[in-house]
């Protein structure tokens, strides 16, 4: 059995390959994660470049570190995601929530992988990264996507927005090249049942765990690179205040358009 790298206040970190740890876990209430996208380019050859070269805006000067597992082609990305999603599915309770980050290039393969792993695919959330996102001629690549589903029934009466708008972390707040904002993960953690454990098998510097801690939830993170486990543990050890992310109104509180007013 893997010994935790960090274990405080209901938050546990394992340093290792998630395939070695997943089979030791059970009873998960949710899997929320941002796996290496194996993306970052228009062409096959672009995928195998270093993560720093792929994911830093042209002309930006940074001293950030590489991360692992980001150079599979589309077919092997599908196979690899299906395998870890199946292992996570086995460790999850009936009704558990699963949410995976992806970008526009890997969106089709990610929805296939979720279903191949045994989850019921139920929709796509949108992270609007604002106009501060990576510029691109014609339409700015301003969004990333959250492919979500459940292990069987979708039995939680939580009504959350389908789109969240917040910029990527910048400057000293950014410890990992692919780090997500805490508010964004707070939105997804709010879609899990209270009292249940959230797993992030590709935790990076632990943003999912920080959001879970802020919301008073239990969480487990797994990360293959020790330097990121160390950074995550430091973030978690800092004192935190609880926060309430935005909730959408329940359907009965929404005034629906009449049929003749509804847009087609
Ligand atoms: C996209 S990053 C996650 C960033 C995270 N959302 C954050 O805000 O810090 C994916 C992480 O997965 C890690 N990783 C890659 N393969 C792994 C594996 N097999 N098991 C565990 N972690 C892995 C990488 O080292 C990387 O830090």
XYZ file of C-alpha atoms and ligand atoms in Angstrom:
291
model
C 0.000 0.000 0.000
C 1.350 3.429 -0.988
C 2.298 5.681 1.931
C 0.804 9.191 1.655
C 3.168 12.070 0.921
C 0.802 14.410 2.815
C -2.234 13.638 4.960
C -3.921 16.481 6.895
C -7.507 17.661 7.492
C -9.080 15.112 5.148
C -6.691 15.934 2.273
C -4.247 13.229 1.127
C -1.488 13.371 -1.500
C 0.196 10.331 -3.021
C 3.441 10.734 -4.923
C 3.472 8.199 -7.755
C 1.978 6.980 -10.975
C -1.820 7.045 -10.666
C -1.980 3.535 -12.153
C -0.108 2.245 -9.083
C -2.406 4.019 -6.618
C -5.870 3.897 -8.212
C -6.405 0.192 -7.504
C -5.798 0.864 -3.773
C -8.698 3.359 -3.618
C -12.440 2.784 -3.182
C -15.697 4.621 -2.407
C -14.782 7.796 -4.301
C -17.607 10.330 -4.600
C -15.998 12.189 -7.516
C -13.076 12.243 -9.940
C -12.148 15.761 -11.011
C -8.972 16.084 -12.999
C -6.885 17.890 -15.561
C -4.773 15.180 -17.216
C -1.855 16.020 -19.541
C -3.787 16.898 -22.749
C -1.100 15.612 -25.152
C -2.101 18.579 -27.242
C -0.445 21.950 -27.757
C -0.111 22.030 -31.521
C -1.824 21.771 -34.855
C 0.301 18.908 -36.164
C 1.490 15.493 -35.043
C 5.099 16.668 -34.587
C 3.986 19.476 -32.247
C 2.829 17.028 -29.568
C 6.310 15.730 -28.811
C 7.785 19.151 -28.090
C 8.509 19.987 -24.439
C 5.541 21.206 -22.381
C 7.259 24.563 -21.810
C 7.655 25.076 -25.589
C 4.045 24.008 -26.262
C 2.112 25.812 -23.568
C 3.829 29.176 -23.193
C 2.530 32.104 -25.225
C 4.898 33.273 -27.938
C 7.274 35.902 -26.584
C 6.506 35.186 -22.910
C 9.588 34.854 -20.733
C 9.123 32.206 -18.033
C 11.212 29.851 -15.955
C 8.572 27.157 -15.394
C 9.246 23.457 -15.292
C 8.238 20.621 -17.559
C 5.554 18.091 -16.602
C 5.092 14.411 -17.478
C 2.980 12.369 -19.861
C 2.082 14.971 -22.489
C 3.255 13.431 -25.775
C 0.834 10.709 -26.827
C -0.729 10.749 -30.269
C -4.545 10.731 -30.515
C -4.997 6.947 -30.598
C -2.710 6.253 -27.672
C -4.211 9.192 -25.735
C -7.612 7.547 -26.146
C -6.276 4.166 -24.984
C -4.392 5.657 -22.029
C -7.335 7.806 -20.850
C -9.706 4.843 -21.202
C -7.434 2.754 -18.953
C -7.121 5.245 -16.106
C -10.789 6.234 -16.401
C -11.731 2.533 -16.066
C -9.528 2.207 -12.962
C -11.079 5.370 -11.469
C -14.559 4.082 -12.340
C -13.844 0.861 -10.448
C -12.866 2.892 -7.371
C -15.953 5.142 -7.550
C -19.345 4.834 -5.846
C -22.533 4.476 -7.849
C -23.664 7.992 -8.749
C -20.114 9.441 -8.511
C -19.354 12.557 -10.586
C -16.503 12.605 -13.106
C -15.161 15.808 -14.711
C -12.174 15.980 -17.073
C -10.505 19.040 -18.511
C -9.632 19.102 -22.190
C -9.028 21.563 -25.028
C -10.671 21.866 -28.459
C -8.220 19.476 -30.122
C -8.775 16.620 -27.675
C -12.491 17.144 -27.011
C -13.765 14.322 -29.296
C -11.258 11.783 -27.997
C -11.976 12.738 -24.378
C -15.724 12.120 -24.684
C -14.924 8.713 -26.231
C -12.479 7.878 -23.433
C -14.962 8.756 -20.685
C -17.475 6.316 -22.117
C -14.857 3.643 -22.842
C -13.863 3.879 -19.166
C -17.413 2.953 -18.128
C -18.786 6.406 -17.174
C -22.073 7.782 -18.480
C -21.158 10.916 -20.455
C -23.662 13.659 -19.586
C -22.367 16.925 -20.954
C -19.670 19.547 -21.495
C -18.963 22.533 -19.258
C -17.031 25.531 -20.549
C -14.182 27.415 -18.929
C -14.080 30.859 -20.518
C -10.507 31.989 -19.945
C -11.444 35.605 -20.872
C -9.879 37.723 -23.604
C -6.560 37.374 -21.751
C -6.269 33.828 -23.230
C -3.767 32.780 -25.891
C -4.370 35.025 -28.936
C -5.147 33.438 -32.298
C -6.081 34.957 -35.648
C -9.845 34.921 -36.350
C -11.383 33.314 -33.224
C -9.334 33.471 -30.016
C -8.757 30.068 -28.363
C -10.516 31.393 -25.287
C -12.146 28.272 -23.858
C -11.268 24.925 -22.430
C -13.850 22.259 -21.797
C -14.956 20.014 -18.971
C -16.286 16.675 -20.163
C -18.494 15.375 -17.369
C -20.442 12.276 -16.503
C -21.500 9.975 -13.703
C -21.062 6.407 -12.598
C -24.617 5.348 -13.414
C -27.409 7.597 -12.113
C -27.113 11.386 -11.939
C -28.686 11.683 -8.511
C -27.537 15.020 -7.016
C -29.962 17.966 -7.042
C -27.256 20.644 -7.495
C -27.856 23.259 -10.200
C -24.614 24.874 -11.275
C -23.765 27.148 -14.193
C -22.540 25.380 -17.353
C -19.993 28.112 -18.128
C -17.499 29.734 -15.779
C -15.435 32.785 -16.711
C -12.121 33.395 -14.975
C -8.551 34.033 -16.170
C -5.671 31.563 -15.798
C -3.373 32.114 -12.814
C -0.504 34.489 -13.595
C 2.732 35.773 -12.091
C 3.755 34.523 -8.665
C 0.448 32.654 -8.229
C 1.371 30.321 -11.080
C 3.575 27.426 -9.936
C 2.747 24.935 -12.721
C 2.556 25.675 -16.429
C -0.905 24.056 -16.686
C -2.235 25.307 -13.318
C -5.977 25.992 -13.128
C -7.695 28.750 -11.078
C -8.979 27.730 -7.628
C -12.430 29.269 -8.330
C -12.779 27.061 -11.398
C -12.110 23.907 -9.399
C -14.413 25.200 -6.644
C -17.212 25.226 -9.226
C -16.617 21.547 -10.041
C -16.093 20.433 -6.435
C -19.500 22.012 -5.675
C -21.039 19.491 -8.088
C -20.040 16.648 -5.708
C -22.007 15.395 -2.768
C -20.964 16.818 0.605
C -19.088 14.388 2.830
C -17.760 12.364 -0.106
C -14.180 12.102 -1.282
C -12.953 13.825 -4.442
C -10.023 12.280 -6.334
C -7.640 14.141 -8.659
C -5.265 11.520 -10.168
C -3.231 14.196 -12.059
C -3.163 16.844 -9.383
C -0.181 19.002 -10.475
C 0.240 21.580 -7.711
C -3.021 20.514 -6.075
C -5.594 23.088 -7.210
C -8.470 20.572 -6.886
C -7.325 19.765 -3.348
C -7.071 23.446 -2.389
C -10.635 24.027 -3.676
C -11.850 20.923 -1.791
C -10.240 22.157 1.410
C -11.825 25.599 0.986
C -15.214 23.930 0.615
C -14.684 21.600 3.568
C -14.543 18.421 1.428
C -12.251 15.401 1.634
C -9.884 14.904 -1.292
C -7.085 12.705 -2.613
C -4.470 13.843 -5.139
C -1.912 11.779 -7.056
C 1.102 13.290 -8.823
C 4.024 11.563 -10.522
C 6.504 14.408 -10.016
C 7.680 14.935 -6.463
C 8.452 18.649 -6.907
C 4.747 19.257 -7.636
C 3.707 17.179 -4.584
C 5.933 19.434 -2.507
C 4.401 22.611 -3.956
C 0.873 21.237 -3.442
C 1.634 20.339 0.183
C 2.916 23.889 0.783
C -0.214 25.413 -0.754
C -2.433 23.184 1.403
C -0.519 24.002 4.550
C -1.263 27.719 4.130
C -4.304 28.768 6.117
C -7.439 29.044 4.017
C -10.896 30.517 4.353
C -14.051 28.864 3.128
C -15.691 30.388 0.079
C -19.011 29.932 -1.698
C -18.802 29.624 -5.492
C -21.692 30.894 -7.578
C -24.719 28.630 -7.798
C -27.225 28.736 -10.624
C -30.892 28.976 -9.617
C -32.862 25.722 -9.435
C -35.049 25.106 -12.514
C -38.251 25.913 -10.578
C -36.845 29.404 -9.830
C -36.259 30.186 -13.500
C -38.940 31.875 -15.547
C -38.932 29.790 -18.734
C -39.722 31.399 -22.129
C -43.078 30.393 -23.622
C -42.818 28.071 -26.634
C -43.545 30.934 -29.029
C -40.693 33.024 -27.458
C -38.040 30.303 -27.290
C -35.204 30.635 -29.785
C -34.824 27.720 -32.154
C -2.181 19.314 -16.568
S -1.255 18.985 -15.143
C -2.403 19.299 -13.802
C -2.329 20.713 -13.261
C -3.315 20.952 -12.137
N -4.669 21.056 -12.629
C -2.992 22.200 -11.335
O -3.829 23.138 -11.259
O -1.878 22.242 -10.811
C -1.146 17.229 -15.163
C -0.200 16.640 -14.142
O -0.274 15.213 -14.222
C 1.012 14.676 -13.879
N 1.059 13.299 -14.383
C 1.316 12.869 -15.645
N 1.222 11.527 -15.737
C 0.881 11.084 -14.481
C 0.599 9.793 -13.945
N 0.664 8.690 -14.710
N 0.253 9.702 -12.631
C 0.182 10.816 -11.855
N 0.451 12.073 -12.315
C 0.780 12.211 -13.614
C 1.980 15.640 -14.546
O 3.276 15.586 -13.944
C 1.267 16.993 -14.351
O 1.755 17.679 -13.215
